[in-house]
Amino acid sequence: MKSGENYKSRRTFLKGIAASLLLIPLVQSCKQKATGLLLRLTGTNHILGHRLWAKNFPKPVREIHIPYLIVGGGIAGLSAARQLHKKGITDFLVVELEDHLGGNSSNGENRYSKYPLGAHYLPLPNFQDKELLQFLGETKIITGYDTKGFPVFDEEQLTFSPQERLYYKNSWQEGLVPRLGATQAEEEQFRRFFDKMEFFRKAKGLDGAYLFDIPLVLSSTDHETRLLDTITMLEWMDRNGFTTEALRNYIDYCCRDDYGLGIAYVSAWAGIHYFCGRKHDATADKKENVLTWAEGNARLASHLKKYTDQKTLKKHLVYQAEIKNDSVVIAAFDSEKQESVTIVADRVILATPQFVNQYLLTGRKEFSKAFHYAPWLLATVTVTELIDNHSYPLCWDNVIYDAKGLGYIYDQHQSLQQLQPKKVITYYHSFSSANIPQSRRELYKQDKEYWKRQVLSDLSKAHPDIEQYVEAIDIHLLGHGMISPVPGFLFGKEKEQAGQSIGNRIYFAHSDLAGISIFEEAFHQGINAVNKMIHDATLDS
């Protein structure tokens, strides 16, 4: 979450030779155009997933009995597995549609670098989030605590400098807020906007809770503030006199970055939460920073996967769930063996999104319509060279002003080997529109050649000669990339109804139940579902 505090101040460079090398301009002779371009297209197993509509699966041929079952191996499901272990429960299974765990926190790899296939960073958590701090300590991302009680983060996992740059008015500039040639009116509106965000970040309601917090459930129930969920972020900006094109473009980018949809479509509460949910209080210097890795949040998923060793059924599509005789009976299709299996569990956590759950359980399709998921495209591009005008050096995050996509990250940025034989970047594109289903259909309708042209066209705005240096492009499609908080959703009855357990047997855990698709929300969803499940089991015993 890159919330724009860089408008007022920027982080200093990490000390050491690795960081200092980032600023050394490399002057090389022009290389010949790469030959034999390798173009690949991947994505989630949406074709198998679409069979949920028809339910044309063979009858089960075998039966598995297990006390606890987790359906879905994304962050929420993996967090639930960790929490079960913490509670001393190891007799469980995780069922996952894909051939790997991690969900949107997955990764790919080529001969030069790992790269993310979804979420790619974790901002420093709020100091009050002790559960997350504990997990980061377990994984050695937090190496200890200082004399004032603040966590000490591993510097090699904090984003190296320079962090962010923006291609604006034919030049790269530091930070993501457009400043080059800014008018007095633009500067005044940016200052006023960030002043408002600073107020909202610190403000609390009469109930003593922050107006905006993470996880979202900790936020105040203040009525006036929650009314912001009934209008769009664009409407809120209109009402508050935030009219300059540069500011609107920046806020639109921020909303698309975290929600998939821009300011015309997401609620004002969500738009403000982007800037104010994080308190920047996890370190003594109170500075904003993020944790990142070449493979993105797949690194965090890998730390959670250890709790699922020998407890996972991959390539299994769950297509039905029902309660029978105080047990939960699950029907799943093994796509590898092309056969169905019945899993009988005492209790089940559905760590699956609501667009899936509506087909697993009866009576859920109506309120599932309130859940909107933005489609995404990621393109990892391997180049022999990445030439630009060097007005500001290559950063971890590189955004092109007014582009169709959200720019790209430099996947090798965290590597201490700063002289790379080839450069690997990952380009992000969220499809923000008033008609999400149509955008999703277009995503899958077009072939890889079409998307190659779109990606290179967007990147060429900042790198006019990029095509002649491209060696490989890996395009990854996410039809339901993330939950998008449209007006009326975050505090609506549909979201609340979707999260309610069924018969003290079936529980739900997914970031879409928070309404915001960030690591912290999925992490806490898994923990909370396990805690409630164990509580109910204790009452029944």
mmCIF file with all atom_site columns, N, CA and C in Angstrom, residues 288-328:
data_model
loop_
_atom_site.group_PDB
_atom_site.id
_atom_site.type_symbol
_atom_site.label_atom_id
_atom_site.label_alt_id
_atom_site.label_comp_id
_atom_site.label_asym_id
_atom_site.label_entity_id
_atom_site.label_seq_id
_atom_site.pdbx_PDB_ins_code
_atom_site.Cartn_x
_atom_site.Cartn_y
_atom_site.Cartn_z
_atom_site.occupancy
_atom_site.B_iso_or_equiv
_atom_site.pdbx_formal_charge
_atom_site.auth_seq_id
_atom_site.auth_comp_id
_atom_site.auth_asym_id
_atom_site.auth_atom_id
_atom_site.pdbx_PDB_model_num
ATOM 1   N N  . GLU A 1 288 ? 6.926   5.081   6.770  1.00 0.00 ? 288 GLU A N  1
ATOM 2   C CA . GLU A 1 288 ? 6.264   4.083   5.935  1.00 0.00 ? 288 GLU A CA 1
ATOM 3   C C  . GLU A 1 288 ? 7.313   3.243   5.210  1.00 0.00 ? 288 GLU A C  1
ATOM 4   N N  . ASN A 1 289 ? 7.080   1.946   5.143  1.00 0.00 ? 289 ASN A N  1
ATOM 5   C CA . ASN A 1 289 ? 7.962   1.069   4.378  1.00 0.00 ? 289 ASN A CA 1
ATOM 6   C C  . ASN A 1 289 ? 7.201   -0.196  4.051  1.00 0.00 ? 289 ASN A C  1
ATOM 7   N N  . VAL A 1 290 ? 7.738   -0.980  3.130  1.00 0.00 ? 290 VAL A N  1
ATOM 8   C CA . VAL A 1 290 ? 7.092   -2.235  2.777  1.00 0.00 ? 290 VAL A CA 1
ATOM 9   C C  . VAL A 1 290 ? 8.113   -3.362  2.761  1.00 0.00 ? 290 VAL A C  1
ATOM 10  N N  . LEU A 1 291 ? 7.610   -4.581  2.989  1.00 0.00 ? 291 LEU A N  1
ATOM 11  C CA . LEU A 1 291 ? 8.390   -5.804  2.867  1.00 0.00 ? 291 LEU A CA 1
ATOM 12  C C  . LEU A 1 291 ? 8.111   -6.386  1.493  1.00 0.00 ? 291 LEU A C  1
ATOM 13  N N  . THR A 1 292 ? 9.158   -6.832  0.817  1.00 0.00 ? 292 THR A N  1
ATOM 14  C CA . THR A 1 292 ? 8.949   -7.403  -0.507 1.00 0.00 ? 292 THR A CA 1
ATOM 15  C C  . THR A 1 292 ? 10.042  -8.402  -0.829 1.00 0.00 ? 292 THR A C  1
ATOM 16  N N  . TRP A 1 293 ? 9.752   -9.243  -1.820 1.00 0.00 ? 293 TRP A N  1
ATOM 17  C CA . TRP A 1 293 ? 10.648  -10.314 -2.224 1.00 0.00 ? 293 TRP A CA 1
ATOM 18  C C  . TRP A 1 293 ? 10.491  -10.503 -3.729 1.00 0.00 ? 293 TRP A C  1
ATOM 19  N N  . ALA A 1 294 ? 11.465  -11.124 -4.363 1.00 0.00 ? 294 ALA A N  1
ATOM 20  C CA . ALA A 1 294 ? 11.374  -11.344 -5.813 1.00 0.00 ? 294 ALA A CA 1
ATOM 21  C C  . ALA A 1 294 ? 10.091  -12.077 -6.176 1.00 0.00 ? 294 ALA A C  1
ATOM 22  N N  . GLU A 1 295 ? 9.726   -13.069 -5.360 1.00 0.00 ? 295 GLU A N  1
ATOM 23  C CA . GLU A 1 295 ? 8.517   -13.848 -5.626 1.00 0.00 ? 295 GLU A CA 1
ATOM 24  C C  . GLU A 1 295 ? 7.260   -13.221 -5.050 1.00 0.00 ? 295 GLU A C  1
ATOM 25  N N  . GLY A 1 296 ? 7.382   -12.012 -4.477 1.00 0.00 ? 296 GLY A N  1
ATOM 26  C CA . GLY A 1 296 ? 6.234   -11.348 -3.881 1.00 0.00 ? 296 GLY A CA 1
ATOM 27  C C  . GLY A 1 296 ? 5.754   -12.081 -2.643 1.00 0.00 ? 296 GLY A C  1
ATOM 28  N N  . ASN A 1 297 ? 4.441   -12.027 -2.400 1.00 0.00 ? 297 ASN A N  1
ATOM 29  C CA . ASN A 1 297 ? 3.897   -12.605 -1.178 1.00 0.00 ? 297 ASN A CA 1
ATOM 30  C C  . ASN A 1 297 ? 3.875   -14.123 -1.174 1.00 0.00 ? 297 ASN A C  1
ATOM 31  N N  . ALA A 1 298 ? 4.353   -14.728 -2.243 1.00 0.00 ? 298 ALA A N  1
ATOM 32  C CA . ALA A 1 298 ? 4.569   -16.174 -2.221 1.00 0.00 ? 298 ALA A CA 1
ATOM 33  C C  . ALA A 1 298 ? 5.581   -16.531 -1.128 1.00 0.00 ? 298 ALA A C  1
ATOM 34  N N  . ARG A 1 299 ? 6.455   -15.585 -0.783 1.00 0.00 ? 299 ARG A N  1
ATOM 35  C CA . ARG A 1 299 ? 7.389   -15.826 0.327  1.00 0.00 ? 299 ARG A CA 1
ATOM 36  C C  . ARG A 1 299 ? 6.615   -16.008 1.628  1.00 0.00 ? 299 ARG A C  1
ATOM 37  N N  . LEU A 1 300 ? 5.610   -15.196 1.857  1.00 0.00 ? 300 LEU A N  1
ATOM 38  C CA . LEU A 1 300 ? 4.790   -15.334 3.062  1.00 0.00 ? 300 LEU A CA 1
ATOM 39  C C  . LEU A 1 300 ? 3.998   -16.634 3.023  1.00 0.00 ? 300 LEU A C  1
ATOM 40  N N  . ALA A 1 301 ? 3.471   -16.972 1.845  1.00 0.00 ? 301 ALA A N  1
ATOM 41  C CA . ALA A 1 301 ? 2.734   -18.231 1.707  1.00 0.00 ? 301 ALA A CA 1
ATOM 42  C C  . ALA A 1 301 ? 3.635   -19.424 2.002  1.00 0.00 ? 301 ALA A C  1
ATOM 43  N N  . SER A 1 302 ? 4.898   -19.335 1.581  1.00 0.00 ? 302 SER A N  1
ATOM 44  C CA . SER A 1 302 ? 5.820   -20.459 1.818  1.00 0.00 ? 302 SER A CA 1
ATOM 45  C C  . SER A 1 302 ? 6.044   -20.685 3.302  1.00 0.00 ? 302 SER A C  1
ATOM 46  N N  . HIS A 1 303 ? 6.030   -19.612 4.096  1.00 0.00 ? 303 HIS A N  1
ATOM 47  C CA . HIS A 1 303 ? 6.185   -19.757 5.544  1.00 0.00 ? 303 HIS A CA 1
ATOM 48  C C  . HIS A 1 303 ? 4.956   -20.420 6.163  1.00 0.00 ? 303 HIS A C  1
ATOM 49  N N  . LEU A 1 304 ? 3.799   -20.219 5.553  1.00 0.00 ? 304 LEU A N  1
ATOM 50  C CA . LEU A 1 304 ? 2.567   -20.817 6.071  1.00 0.00 ? 304 LEU A CA 1
ATOM 51  C C  . LEU A 1 304 ? 2.383   -22.257 5.596  1.00 0.00 ? 304 LEU A C  1
ATOM 52  N N  . LYS A 1 305 ? 2.965   -22.595 4.446  1.00 0.00 ? 305 LYS A N  1
ATOM 53  C CA . LYS A 1 305 ? 2.762   -23.921 3.862  1.00 0.00 ? 305 LYS A CA 1
ATOM 54  C C  . LYS A 1 305 ? 3.307   -25.053 4.735  1.00 0.00 ? 305 LYS A C  1
ATOM 55  N N  . LYS A 1 306 ? 4.282   -24.758 5.564  1.00 0.00 ? 306 LYS A N  1
ATOM 56  C CA . LYS A 1 306 ? 4.882   -25.828 6.369  1.00 0.00 ? 306 LYS A CA 1
ATOM 57  C C  . LYS A 1 306 ? 3.861   -26.477 7.294  1.00 0.00 ? 306 LYS A C  1
ATOM 58  N N  . TYR A 1 307 ? 2.794   -25.776 7.585  1.00 0.00 ? 307 TYR A N  1
ATOM 59  C CA . TYR A 1 307 ? 1.770   -26.342 8.466  1.00 0.00 ? 307 TYR A CA 1
ATOM 60  C C  . TYR A 1 307 ? 0.846   -27.306 7.713  1.00 0.00 ? 307 TYR A C  1
ATOM 61  N N  . THR A 1 308 ? 1.024   -27.401 6.397  1.00 0.00 ? 308 THR A N  1
ATOM 62  C CA . THR A 1 308 ? 0.165   -28.271 5.598  1.00 0.00 ? 308 THR A CA 1
ATOM 63  C C  . THR A 1 308 ? 0.915   -29.474 5.035  1.00 0.00 ? 308 THR A C  1
ATOM 64  N N  . ASP A 1 309 ? 2.154   -29.693 5.449  1.00 0.00 ? 309 ASP A N  1
ATOM 65  C CA . ASP A 1 309 ? 2.935   -30.824 4.948  1.00 0.00 ? 309 ASP A CA 1
ATOM 66  C C  . ASP A 1 309 ? 2.193   -32.135 5.166  1.00 0.00 ? 309 ASP A C  1
ATOM 67  N N  . GLN A 1 310 ? 2.074   -32.907 4.098  1.00 0.00 ? 310 GLN A N  1
ATOM 68  C CA . GLN A 1 310 ? 1.397   -34.217 4.133  1.00 0.00 ? 310 GLN A CA 1
ATOM 69  C C  . GLN A 1 310 ? -0.079  -34.095 4.510  1.00 0.00 ? 310 GLN A C  1
ATOM 70  N N  . LYS A 1 311 ? -0.647  -32.898 4.349  1.00 0.00 ? 311 LYS A N  1
ATOM 71  C CA . LYS A 1 311 ? -2.048  -32.687 4.724  1.00 0.00 ? 311 LYS A CA 1
ATOM 72  C C  . LYS A 1 311 ? -2.829  -31.987 3.617  1.00 0.00 ? 311 LYS A C  1
ATOM 73  N N  . THR A 1 312 ? -2.407  -32.187 2.371  1.00 0.00 ? 312 THR A N  1
ATOM 74  C CA . THR A 1 312 ? -2.998  -31.432 1.280  1.00 0.00 ? 312 THR A CA 1
ATOM 75  C C  . THR A 1 312 ? -3.459  -32.330 0.140  1.00 0.00 ? 312 THR A C  1
ATOM 76  N N  . LEU A 1 313 ? -4.637  -32.073 -0.357 1.00 0.00 ? 313 LEU A N  1
ATOM 77  C CA . LEU A 1 313 ? -5.127  -32.683 -1.586 1.00 0.00 ? 313 LEU A CA 1
ATOM 78  C C  . LEU A 1 313 ? -5.188  -31.583 -2.641 1.00 0.00 ? 313 LEU A C  1
ATOM 79  N N  . LYS A 1 314 ? -4.231  -31.565 -3.545 1.00 0.00 ? 314 LYS A N  1
ATOM 80  C CA . LYS A 1 314 ? -4.201  -30.574 -4.609 1.00 0.00 ? 314 LYS A CA 1
ATOM 81  C C  . LYS A 1 314 ? -4.944  -31.106 -5.833 1.00 0.00 ? 314 LYS A C  1
ATOM 82  N N  . LYS A 1 315 ? -5.231  -30.226 -6.761 1.00 0.00 ? 315 LYS A N  1
ATOM 83  C CA . LYS A 1 315 ? -5.965  -30.558 -7.981 1.00 0.00 ? 315 LYS A CA 1
ATOM 84  C C  . LYS A 1 315 ? -7.312  -31.212 -7.660 1.00 0.00 ? 315 LYS A C  1
ATOM 85  N N  . HIS A 1 316 ? -7.909  -30.779 -6.587 1.00 0.00 ? 316 HIS A N  1
ATOM 86  C CA . HIS A 1 316 ? -9.225  -31.264 -6.185 1.00 0.00 ? 316 HIS A CA 1
ATOM 87  C C  . HIS A 1 316 ? -10.203 -30.089 -6.159 1.00 0.00 ? 316 HIS A C  1
ATOM 88  N N  . LEU A 1 317 ? -11.259 -30.183 -6.935 1.00 0.00 ? 317 LEU A N  1
ATOM 89  C CA . LEU A 1 317 ? -12.289 -29.150 -6.970 1.00 0.00 ? 317 LEU A CA 1
ATOM 90  C C  . LEU A 1 317 ? -13.470 -29.590 -6.102 1.00 0.00 ? 317 LEU A C  1
ATOM 91  N N  . VAL A 1 318 ? -13.700 -28.878 -5.016 1.00 0.00 ? 318 VAL A N  1
ATOM 92  C CA . VAL A 1 318 ? -14.868 -29.141 -4.185 1.00 0.00 ? 318 VAL A CA 1
ATOM 93  C C  . VAL A 1 318 ? -16.087 -28.584 -4.910 1.00 0.00 ? 318 VAL A C  1
ATOM 94  N N  . TYR A 1 319 ? -17.124 -29.428 -5.088 1.00 0.00 ? 319 TYR A N  1
ATOM 95  C CA . TYR A 1 319 ? -18.298 -28.961 -5.822 1.00 0.00 ? 319 TYR A CA 1
ATOM 96  C C  . TYR A 1 319 ? -19.601 -29.068 -5.037 1.00 0.00 ? 319 TYR A C  1
ATOM 97  N N  . GLN A 1 320 ? -19.542 -29.583 -3.811 1.00 0.00 ? 320 GLN A N  1
ATOM 98  C CA . GLN A 1 320 ? -20.749 -29.629 -3.006 1.00 0.00 ? 320 GLN A CA 1
ATOM 99  C C  . GLN A 1 320 ? -20.396 -29.763 -1.535 1.00 0.00 ? 320 GLN A C  1
ATOM 100 N N  . ALA A 1 321 ? -21.168 -29.105 -0.680 1.00 0.00 ? 321 ALA A N  1
ATOM 101 C CA . ALA A 1 321 ? -20.991 -29.200 0.777  1.00 0.00 ? 321 ALA A CA 1
ATOM 102 C C  . ALA A 1 321 ? -22.364 -29.192 1.432  1.00 0.00 ? 321 ALA A C  1
ATOM 103 N N  . GLU A 1 322 ? -22.596 -30.140 2.319  1.00 0.00 ? 322 GLU A N  1
ATOM 104 C CA . GLU A 1 322 ? -23.868 -30.192 3.036  1.00 0.00 ? 322 GLU A CA 1
ATOM 105 C C  . GLU A 1 322 ? -23.688 -30.879 4.377  1.00 0.00 ? 322 GLU A C  1
ATOM 106 N N  . ILE A 1 323 ? -24.545 -30.517 5.322  1.00 0.00 ? 323 ILE A N  1
ATOM 107 C CA . ILE A 1 323 ? -24.495 -31.095 6.663  1.00 0.00 ? 323 ILE A CA 1
ATOM 108 C C  . ILE A 1 323 ? -25.443 -32.294 6.715  1.00 0.00 ? 323 ILE A C  1
ATOM 109 N N  . LYS A 1 324 ? -24.904 -33.441 7.165  1.00 0.00 ? 324 LYS A N  1
ATOM 110 C CA . LYS A 1 324 ? -25.698 -34.663 7.304  1.00 0.00 ? 324 LYS A CA 1
ATOM 111 C C  . LYS A 1 324 ? -25.312 -35.355 8.613  1.00 0.00 ? 324 LYS A C  1
ATOM 112 N N  . ASN A 1 325 ? -26.288 -35.559 9.449  1.00 0.00 ? 325 ASN A N  1
ATOM 113 C CA . ASN A 1 325 ? -26.067 -36.318 10.685 1.00 0.00 ? 325 ASN A CA 1
ATOM 114 C C  . ASN A 1 325 ? -24.879 -35.781 11.498 1.00 0.00 ? 325 ASN A C  1
ATOM 115 N N  . ASP A 1 326 ? -24.878 -34.478 11.742 1.00 0.00 ? 326 ASP A N  1
ATOM 116 C CA . ASP A 1 326 ? -23.840 -33.829 12.546 1.00 0.00 ? 326 ASP A CA 1
ATOM 117 C C  . ASP A 1 326 ? -22.442 -33.907 11.931 1.00 0.00 ? 326 ASP A C  1
ATOM 118 N N  . SER A 1 327 ? -22.368 -34.156 10.646 1.00 0.00 ? 327 SER A N  1
ATOM 119 C CA . SER A 1 327 ? -21.101 -34.135 9.924  1.00 0.00 ? 327 SER A CA 1
ATOM 120 C C  . SER A 1 327 ? -21.273 -33.284 8.673  1.00 0.00 ? 327 SER A C  1
ATOM 121 N N  . VAL A 1 328 ? -20.163 -32.871 8.121  1.00 0.00 ? 328 VAL A N  1
ATOM 122 C CA . VAL A 1 328 ? -20.195 -32.140 6.857  1.00 0.00 ? 328 VAL A CA 1
ATOM 123 C C  . VAL A 1 328 ? -19.705 -33.074 5.763  1.00 0.00 ? 328 VAL A C  1
#
